[in-house]
Amino acid sequence: MSTKPSIHGLLLDELATFCNEQKLPAFRAKQIWDWLYTQRVSSFDEMKNLPAPLRGLLGEQFVFQTLKKLETKGEAGETQKLLFELADNEWIETVIIPAPRRQKNTVCLSSQVGCVYGCAFCASGQKGVIRNLSAGEIVGEVLEVTRELGARPNNVVFMGIGEPFDNYDEVMKSIRIMNHPDGLAIGARKITVSTCGVVPGIERFSEEGIQVELSVSLHGTDDQTRSCLMPVNESWPLDELMNACEAYTTQTNRIITFEYTLIKDLNDSAVQARELVKLLRRFPCRVNLIPLSPVEEFEGERSTPEAMKAFFQTLEKAHINATLRDSKGVGLKAACGQLRSRRL
Ligand code: SAH
């Protein structure tokens, strides 16, 4: 595996520092970024206005392509799943979810190879974690999707494989690169980081001063149910998690979206709906109800449409802003919780 850093993992400032160290004119950094993120070329050789020796130097110092696309599943214009091989032969998956009526393309990014948290119903963490993705690899996912779509995606969610707060620094760096007006210029509010409830990550995220959205995967309204579904609850139980969420909301003035996957007879009862209302009444927030996607290692079943509707209505009646999401991509195994690092 190459030990060279990825050119897509550098902030503009870092590239400027590199140019400075190499005694290159300061404008070169922006020129290179323009080739990377506006022109979106696929090699250093295509950076036509750079002198050949500089192109050679960049090639010696940096890797250009960090992901190799092995497979695209699904039709263009519909949900698609891309399988990538990384330089060390690990595999990750990335999903494109278009909403043509709203002229919106969402990309669902992976942040790690595998996941350490092992939620019972999620395929991504069934065999643990191998490693973090680098910022360059994460930006690479967005660029590959951009190539596939012929345009930049306008919505980015860290809801693929991995726990973004377990790879905090590289995830934040990739966000700064995609958000930068000279980078991919994707608006901060169009980027969502989703956590399974890693409290130190939420606390750190409160301090970022960035308008990126935060989602928290909840899935249970009492410690026993939540710990059984999400072992992470043993480390940061509900009380601690909700305190951190409240503190985040107060400090940032931003609204958290809670993800709640409905599982038949496990967390979808009328009592649990009312418990959820109680839990969330403390501060403004939103709830995304997700139907369970089938995962072979998990025996739970999707809630009935009636139970889902009743659960939704309880939240609505309590004036909690809720959506009942339809799950996209189940046929491709590209829906919530179905992604895998396939070598694991
Ligand atoms: N690790 C982060 C990012 C993954 S986001 C997190 O947990 O938030 C993926 C979302 O899908 C999470 O809310 C996750 O709990 C949910 N999910 C996982 N498996 C699922 C399944 N089988 N059906 C529906 N949702 C699932």
CSV table of C-alpha atoms and ligand atoms in Angstrom, one decimal:
chain,number,residue,atom,x,y,z
A,1,MET,CA,0.0,0.0,0.0
A,2,SER,CA,1.3,3.4,-0.9
A,3,THR,CA,2.4,5.5,2.1
A,4,LYS,CA,2.0,8.7,0.1
A,5,PRO,CA,-0.8,11.0,1.3
A,6,SER,CA,-3.8,11.5,-0.9
A,7,ILE,CA,-4.0,14.9,-2.7
A,8,HIS,CA,-7.7,14.9,-1.9
A,9,GLY,CA,-7.0,14.8,1.8
A,10,LEU,CA,-5.3,18.2,1.9
A,11,LEU,CA,-7.0,21.4,3.0
A,12,LEU,CA,-6.3,24.4,0.8
A,13,ASP,CA,-4.1,25.8,3.5
A,14,GLU,CA,-2.0,22.6,3.7
A,15,LEU,CA,-1.6,22.7,-0.1
A,16,ALA,CA,-0.5,26.3,0.2
A,17,THR,CA,2.1,25.3,2.9
A,18,PHE,CA,3.4,22.6,0.6
A,19,CYS,CA,3.7,25.1,-2.3
A,20,ASN,CA,5.5,27.5,0.0
A,21,GLU,CA,7.9,24.8,1.1
A,22,GLN,CA,8.6,23.9,-2.5
A,23,LYS,CA,9.2,27.6,-3.3
A,24,LEU,CA,6.3,27.6,-5.7
A,25,PRO,CA,4.2,30.7,-6.3
A,26,ALA,CA,1.2,31.0,-3.8
A,27,PHE,CA,-1.4,30.9,-6.6
A,28,ARG,CA,-0.5,27.3,-7.5
A,29,ALA,CA,-2.4,25.9,-4.5
A,30,LYS,CA,-5.7,27.4,-5.8
A,31,GLN,CA,-4.9,26.3,-9.3
A,32,ILE,CA,-4.4,22.7,-8.2
A,33,TRP,CA,-7.7,22.8,-6.2
A,34,ASP,CA,-9.4,24.2,-9.2
A,35,TRP,CA,-8.3,21.2,-11.2
A,36,LEU,CA,-9.3,18.8,-8.4
A,37,TYR,CA,-12.7,20.2,-7.5
A,38,THR,CA,-14.0,22.5,-10.3
A,39,GLN,CA,-12.5,20.8,-13.4
A,40,ARG,CA,-12.5,17.4,-11.5
A,41,VAL,CA,-9.7,15.9,-13.6
A,42,SER,CA,-8.6,12.3,-13.0
A,43,SER,CA,-4.8,12.7,-13.0
A,44,PHE,CA,-2.1,15.2,-12.4
A,45,ASP,CA,-1.2,15.0,-16.1
A,46,GLU,CA,-4.5,16.7,-17.0
A,47,MET,CA,-3.6,19.9,-15.0
A,48,LYS,CA,-2.6,21.7,-18.1
A,49,ASN,CA,-1.6,25.1,-16.7
A,50,LEU,CA,0.9,23.6,-14.3
A,51,PRO,CA,4.5,23.2,-15.5
A,52,ALA,CA,5.4,19.6,-16.3
A,53,PRO,CA,8.0,19.4,-13.4
A,54,LEU,CA,5.3,20.5,-10.9
A,55,ARG,CA,3.0,17.8,-12.2
A,56,GLY,CA,5.8,15.3,-11.8
A,57,LEU,CA,6.5,16.6,-8.3
A,58,LEU,CA,2.8,16.2,-7.3
A,59,GLY,CA,2.8,12.7,-8.7
A,60,GLU,CA,5.9,11.8,-6.6
A,61,GLN,CA,4.5,13.3,-3.4
A,62,PHE,CA,0.8,12.4,-3.6
A,63,VAL,CA,-1.6,9.7,-4.6
A,64,PHE,CA,-4.3,10.8,-6.9
A,65,GLN,CA,-6.8,7.9,-7.0
A,66,THR,CA,-7.5,6.2,-3.7
A,67,LEU,CA,-10.6,4.3,-4.6
A,68,LYS,CA,-11.1,1.8,-7.4
A,69,LYS,CA,-14.8,1.3,-8.3
A,70,LEU,CA,-15.5,-2.4,-8.6
A,71,GLU,CA,-19.2,-2.4,-9.1
A,72,THR,CA,-22.2,-0.2,-9.5
A,73,LYS,CA,-25.6,-1.7,-8.5
A,74,GLY,CA,-28.9,-0.1,-9.6
A,75,GLU,CA,-30.0,2.1,-12.4
A,76,ALA,CA,-28.9,5.7,-13.0
A,77,GLY,CA,-31.6,8.0,-11.7
A,78,GLU,CA,-32.6,5.5,-8.9
A,79,THR,CA,-30.9,4.4,-5.7
A,80,GLN,CA,-27.4,3.1,-6.6
A,81,LYS,CA,-24.8,1.4,-4.6
A,82,LEU,CA,-21.1,1.7,-5.4
A,83,LEU,CA,-18.5,-0.8,-4.2
A,84,PHE,CA,-15.0,0.5,-3.9
A,85,GLU,CA,-11.6,-1.2,-3.3
A,86,LEU,CA,-9.1,0.8,-1.3
A,87,ALA,CA,-5.4,0.8,-1.8
A,88,ASP,CA,-4.9,-1.9,0.9
A,89,ASN,CA,-7.6,-4.1,-0.8
A,90,GLU,CA,-10.3,-3.3,1.8
A,91,TRP,CA,-13.8,-2.7,0.5
A,92,ILE,CA,-16.3,-0.1,1.3
A,93,GLU,CA,-19.8,0.9,-0.1
A,94,THR,CA,-21.3,4.3,-0.9
A,95,VAL,CA,-24.9,4.9,-1.8
A,96,ILE,CA,-26.5,7.5,-4.2
A,97,ILE,CA,-30.1,8.4,-3.4
A,98,PRO,CA,-31.6,10.7,-6.0
A,99,ALA,CA,-34.8,12.7,-5.5
A,100,PRO,CA,-35.5,13.9,-9.0
A,101,ARG,CA,-38.7,15.7,-8.1
A,102,ARG,CA,-36.8,17.8,-5.6
A,103,GLN,CA,-33.7,18.0,-7.9
A,104,LYS,CA,-31.7,16.6,-5.0
A,105,ASN,CA,-29.0,14.0,-5.0
A,106,THR,CA,-27.9,12.6,-1.7
A,107,VAL,CA,-24.7,10.6,-1.2
A,108,CYS,CA,-24.5,8.3,1.8
A,109,LEU,CA,-20.8,8.0,2.8
A,110,SER,CA,-18.8,5.4,4.7
A,111,SER,CA,-16.3,6.7,7.3
A,112,GLN,CA,-14.7,3.4,8.3
A,113,VAL,CA,-14.0,-0.1,7.1
A,114,GLY,CA,-16.4,-1.9,9.4
A,115,CYS,CA,-17.6,-0.5,12.7
A,116,VAL,CA,-16.8,-1.3,16.3
A,117,TYR,CA,-20.2,-0.7,17.9
A,118,GLY,CA,-22.0,-3.8,16.7
A,119,CYS,CA,-25.6,-2.7,16.7
A,120,ALA,CA,-27.7,-5.9,16.6
A,121,PHE,CA,-29.7,-4.9,13.5
A,122,CYS,CA,-26.9,-3.4,11.5
A,123,ALA,CA,-24.8,-5.3,8.9
A,124,SER,CA,-21.9,-2.8,8.9
A,125,GLY,CA,-20.6,-3.7,12.4
A,126,GLN,CA,-21.2,-7.5,12.5
A,127,LYS,CA,-17.5,-8.2,12.3
A,128,GLY,CA,-15.9,-5.3,14.0
A,129,VAL,CA,-13.7,-2.5,12.5
A,130,ILE,CA,-10.6,-2.8,10.4
A,131,ARG,CA,-9.6,0.8,10.1
A,132,ASN,CA,-10.6,4.4,9.7
A,133,LEU,CA,-10.9,6.0,6.2
A,134,SER,CA,-8.7,8.9,5.5
A,135,ALA,CA,-10.1,12.3,4.6
A,136,GLY,CA,-8.7,11.7,1.1
A,137,GLU,CA,-10.7,8.5,0.8
A,138,ILE,CA,-13.9,10.1,2.1
A,139,VAL,CA,-13.5,13.0,-0.4
A,140,GLY,CA,-12.7,10.4,-3.0
A,141,GLU,CA,-16.2,8.8,-2.4
A,142,VAL,CA,-17.9,12.1,-3.1
A,143,LEU,CA,-15.8,12.6,-6.2
A,144,GLU,CA,-16.6,9.2,-7.5
A,145,VAL,CA,-20.3,9.9,-7.0
A,146,THR,CA,-19.9,13.2,-8.7
A,147,ARG,CA,-18.4,11.4,-11.7
A,148,GLU,CA,-21.2,8.9,-11.7
A,149,LEU,CA,-23.9,11.6,-11.5
A,150,GLY,CA,-22.1,14.1,-13.8
A,151,ALA,CA,-22.7,16.7,-11.1
A,152,ARG,CA,-21.9,17.4,-7.5
A,153,PRO,CA,-24.3,15.8,-5.0
A,154,ASN,CA,-26.1,18.5,-3.1
A,155,ASN,CA,-26.7,16.5,0.1
A,156,VAL,CA,-24.2,14.4,2.0
A,157,VAL,CA,-24.9,12.1,4.9
A,158,PHE,CA,-22.4,10.1,7.0
A,159,MET,CA,-24.8,7.2,7.3
A,160,GLY,CA,-22.9,4.5,5.4
A,161,ILE,CA,-20.4,2.1,7.1
A,162,GLY,CA,-18.8,3.2,10.3
A,163,GLU,CA,-19.1,5.5,13.2
A,164,PRO,CA,-18.1,9.0,12.1
A,165,PHE,CA,-17.2,10.1,15.6
A,166,ASP,CA,-14.8,7.2,16.0
A,167,ASN,CA,-12.9,8.8,13.1
A,168,TYR,CA,-13.5,12.3,14.2
A,169,ASP,CA,-10.5,14.2,12.7
A,170,GLU,CA,-10.5,12.7,9.2
A,171,VAL,CA,-14.3,13.1,9.0
A,172,MET,CA,-14.1,16.7,10.0
A,173,LYS,CA,-11.3,17.3,7.6
A,174,SER,CA,-13.2,15.8,4.7
A,175,ILE,CA,-16.2,18.0,5.6
A,176,ARG,CA,-14.0,21.1,5.5
A,177,ILE,CA,-12.8,20.1,2.0
A,178,MET,CA,-16.2,19.4,0.7
A,179,ASN,CA,-17.7,22.5,2.3
A,180,HIS,CA,-15.0,24.9,1.1
A,181,PRO,CA,-16.2,27.3,-1.6
A,182,ASP,CA,-13.1,26.5,-3.6
A,183,GLY,CA,-13.5,22.8,-2.9
A,184,LEU,CA,-16.7,20.9,-3.6
A,185,ALA,CA,-18.8,23.9,-2.2
A,186,ILE,CA,-21.4,21.7,-0.6
A,187,GLY,CA,-23.3,23.8,2.0
A,188,ALA,CA,-22.6,22.9,5.6
A,189,ARG,CA,-26.4,22.5,6.3
A,190,LYS,CA,-26.5,20.0,3.5
A,191,ILE,CA,-24.0,17.7,5.3
A,192,THR,CA,-25.2,15.4,8.1
A,193,VAL,CA,-23.1,13.5,10.5
A,194,SER,CA,-24.9,10.6,12.2
A,195,THR,CA,-23.7,9.0,15.5
A,196,CYS,CA,-24.8,5.9,17.3
A,197,GLY,CA,-24.4,8.0,20.5
A,198,VAL,CA,-20.7,8.6,21.1
A,199,VAL,CA,-21.0,11.3,23.8
A,200,PRO,CA,-17.4,12.6,23.7
A,201,GLY,CA,-17.9,13.1,19.9
A,202,ILE,CA,-21.2,15.0,20.4
A,203,GLU,CA,-19.4,17.2,23.0
A,204,ARG,CA,-16.5,17.9,20.6
A,205,PHE,CA,-18.9,18.6,17.8
A,206,SER,CA,-20.7,21.2,19.9
A,207,GLU,CA,-17.4,23.2,19.8
A,208,GLU,CA,-16.8,23.1,16.0
A,209,GLY,CA,-18.7,26.3,15.2
A,210,ILE,CA,-19.8,24.8,11.9
A,211,GLN,CA,-23.4,24.5,10.6
A,212,VAL,CA,-23.2,20.8,9.8
A,213,GLU,CA,-26.3,18.8,10.9
A,214,LEU,CA,-26.2,16.2,13.6
A,215,SER,CA,-28.3,13.0,13.7
A,216,VAL,CA,-28.3,10.7,16.7
A,217,SER,CA,-29.4,7.0,16.4
A,218,LEU,CA,-31.7,6.3,19.3
A,219,HIS,CA,-33.8,3.2,18.6
A,220,GLY,CA,-34.8,2.7,22.3
A,221,THR,CA,-36.4,4.7,25.0
A,222,ASP,CA,-35.1,2.8,28.0
A,223,ASP,CA,-31.6,1.5,28.8
A,224,GLN,CA,-32.5,-2.1,28.7
A,225,THR,CA,-34.0,-2.0,25.2
A,226,ARG,CA,-31.4,0.3,23.8
A,227,SER,CA,-28.5,-1.7,25.3
A,228,CYS,CA,-29.9,-4.9,23.8
A,229,LEU,CA,-30.0,-3.3,20.4
A,230,MET,CA,-27.0,-1.0,20.7
A,231,PRO,CA,-24.2,-2.1,22.9
A,232,VAL,CA,-22.8,1.5,22.7
A,233,ASN,CA,-25.5,2.3,25.3
A,234,GLU,CA,-23.4,0.4,27.9
A,235,SER,CA,-20.7,3.1,27.5
A,236,TRP,CA,-23.0,6.1,27.3
A,237,PRO,CA,-26.5,5.3,28.7
A,238,LEU,CA,-29.6,7.2,27.7
A,239,ASP,CA,-29.4,9.7,30.5
A,240,GLU,CA,-25.8,10.7,29.6
A,241,LEU,CA,-26.7,10.7,25.9
A,242,MET,CA,-29.7,12.9,26.3
A,243,ASN,CA,-27.8,15.4,28.5
A,244,ALA,CA,-25.1,15.7,25.8
A,245,CYS,CA,-27.8,16.2,23.2
A,246,GLU,CA,-29.5,18.9,25.2
A,247,ALA,CA,-26.2,20.6,25.9
A,248,TYR,CA,-25.4,20.5,22.1
A,249,THR,CA,-28.7,22.0,21.3
A,250,THR,CA,-28.3,24.8,23.8
A,251,GLN,CA,-24.8,25.6,22.8
A,252,THR,CA,-25.2,25.5,19.0
A,253,ASN,CA,-28.8,26.5,18.7
A,254,ARG,CA,-29.1,23.7,16.2
A,255,ILE,CA,-31.7,20.9,16.0
A,256,ILE,CA,-30.7,17.3,16.3
A,257,THR,CA,-32.5,14.7,14.2
A,258,PHE,CA,-33.1,11.4,16.2
A,259,GLU,CA,-33.1,8.3,14.1
A,260,TYR,CA,-35.5,5.6,15.4
A,261,THR,CA,-35.8,2.3,13.5
A,262,LEU,CA,-39.1,0.6,14.2
A,263,ILE,CA,-38.8,-3.1,15.1
A,264,LYS,CA,-41.9,-5.2,15.7
A,265,ASP,CA,-42.6,-5.8,19.4
A,266,LEU,CA,-39.3,-4.5,20.4
A,267,ASN,CA,-39.5,-0.7,20.4
A,268,ASP,CA,-42.7,0.1,18.6
A,269,SER,CA,-45.4,0.0,21.3
A,270,ALA,CA,-47.8,2.8,22.2
A,271,VAL,CA,-46.0,3.0,25.6
A,272,GLN,CA,-42.6,3.3,23.9
A,273,ALA,CA,-44.0,6.1,21.7
A,274,ARG,CA,-45.1,8.0,24.8
A,275,GLU,CA,-41.7,7.4,26.4
A,276,LEU,CA,-40.0,8.8,23.4
A,277,VAL,CA,-42.2,11.9,23.6
A,278,LYS,CA,-41.1,12.3,27.3
A,279,LEU,CA,-37.5,11.8,26.4
A,280,LEU,CA,-37.6,14.4,23.7
A,281,ARG,CA,-39.8,17.0,25.2
A,282,ARG,CA,-36.8,18.6,26.9
A,283,PHE,CA,-35.5,20.4,23.8
A,284,PRO,CA,-36.4,21.1,20.2
A,285,CYS,CA,-35.6,18.2,17.9
A,286,ARG,CA,-36.8,16.1,15.0
A,287,VAL,CA,-37.4,12.4,14.7
A,288,ASN,CA,-36.9,10.3,11.6
A,289,LEU,CA,-38.7,7.0,11.9
A,290,ILE,CA,-37.1,4.3,9.8
A,291,PRO,CA,-38.6,1.0,8.8
A,292,LEU,CA,-36.2,-1.9,9.7
A,293,SER,CA,-34.3,-3.1,6.7
A,294,PRO,CA,-33.7,-6.8,6.6
A,295,VAL,CA,-30.2,-7.9,7.7
A,296,GLU,CA,-29.5,-11.7,7.8
A,297,GLU,CA,-27.8,-11.7,11.2
A,298,PHE,CA,-30.8,-10.0,12.9
A,299,GLU,CA,-34.1,-11.9,13.6
A,300,GLY,CA,-36.2,-8.8,14.4
A,301,GLU,CA,-39.0,-7.9,12.0
A,302,ARG,CA,-40.2,-4.6,10.6
A,303,SER,CA,-43.1,-3.1,12.4
A,304,THR,CA,-46.5,-3.4,10.8
A,305,PRO,CA,-47.7,-0.3,8.8
A,306,GLU,CA,-50.4,0.2,11.5
A,307,ALA,CA,-47.8,0.2,14.3
A,308,MET,CA,-45.6,2.6,12.4
A,309,LYS,CA,-48.5,4.9,11.7
A,310,ALA,CA,-49.7,4.9,15.3
A,311,PHE,CA,-46.1,5.6,16.6
A,312,PHE,CA,-45.8,8.5,14.2
A,313,GLN,CA,-49.2,9.9,15.2
A,314,THR,CA,-48.3,9.8,18.9
A,315,LEU,CA,-45.2,12.0,18.1
A,316,GLU,CA,-47.2,14.3,15.9
A,317,LYS,CA,-49.9,14.8,18.5
A,318,ALA,CA,-47.2,15.8,21.0
A,319,HIS,CA,-46.0,18.3,18.4
A,320,ILE,CA,-42.7,16.5,17.8
A,321,ASN,CA,-41.6,17.1,14.3
A,322,ALA,CA,-41.5,13.5,12.9
A,323,THR,CA,-41.1,11.9,9.5
A,324,LEU,CA,-41.8,8.3,8.6
A,325,ARG,CA,-39.1,7.7,6.1
A,326,ASP,CA,-39.6,5.1,3.4
A,327,SER,CA,-36.5,3.0,3.1
A,328,LYS,CA,-34.8,3.2,-0.3
A,329,GLY,CA,-32.5,0.6,-1.8
A,330,VAL,CA,-33.6,-2.5,0.1
A,331,GLY,CA,-33.6,-4.5,-3.1
A,332,LEU,CA,-29.9,-3.6,-3.6
A,333,LYS,CA,-29.0,-4.1,0.0
A,334,ALA,CA,-28.3,-0.4,0.0
A,335,ALA,CA,-30.7,0.7,2.7
A,336,CYS,CA,-30.0,1.8,6.2
A,337,GLY,CA,-27.8,-0.7,8.0
A,338,GLN,CA,-27.3,-3.0,5.0
A,339,LEU,CA,-23.9,-1.9,3.9
A,340,ARG,CA,-20.9,-4.1,4.5
A,341,SER,CA,-17.2,-4.0,4.1
A,342,ARG,CA,-17.4,-7.2,2.3
A,343,ARG,CA,-14.1,-8.7,3.1
A,344,LEU,CA,-15.0,-8.7,6.8
B,1,SAH,N1,-22.8,4.8,13.0
B,1,SAH,C1,-23.6,5.9,12.7
B,1,SAH,C2,-23.8,6.0,11.2
B,1,SAH,C3,-24.7,5.0,10.5
B,1,SAH,S1,-26.2,5.7,10.1
B,1,SAH,C4,-25.0,5.8,13.4
B,1,SAH,O1,-25.2,4.7,14.0
B,1,SAH,O2,-25.7,6.7,13.5
B,1,SAH,C5,-27.2,4.4,9.7
B,1,SAH,C6,-28.5,4.5,10.3
B,1,SAH,O3,-29.3,3.4,10.0
B,1,SAH,C7,-28.4,4.5,11.9
B,1,SAH,O4,-29.4,5.3,12.4
B,1,SAH,C8,-28.6,3.1,12.2
B,1,SAH,O5,-28.9,2.8,13.5
B,1,SAH,C9,-29.7,2.7,11.2
B,1,SAH,N2,-29.8,1.3,10.9
B,1,SAH,C10,-28.8,0.3,11.1
B,1,SAH,N3,-29.3,-0.9,10.7
B,1,SAH,C11,-30.5,-0.7,10.3
B,1,SAH,C12,-31.5,-1.6,9.8
B,1,SAH,N4,-31.3,-2.9,9.6
B,1,SAH,N5,-32.7,-1.0,9.5
B,1,SAH,C13,-32.9,0.3,9.6
B,1,SAH,N6,-32.1,1.2,10.1
B,1,SAH,C14,-30.9,0.7,10.4
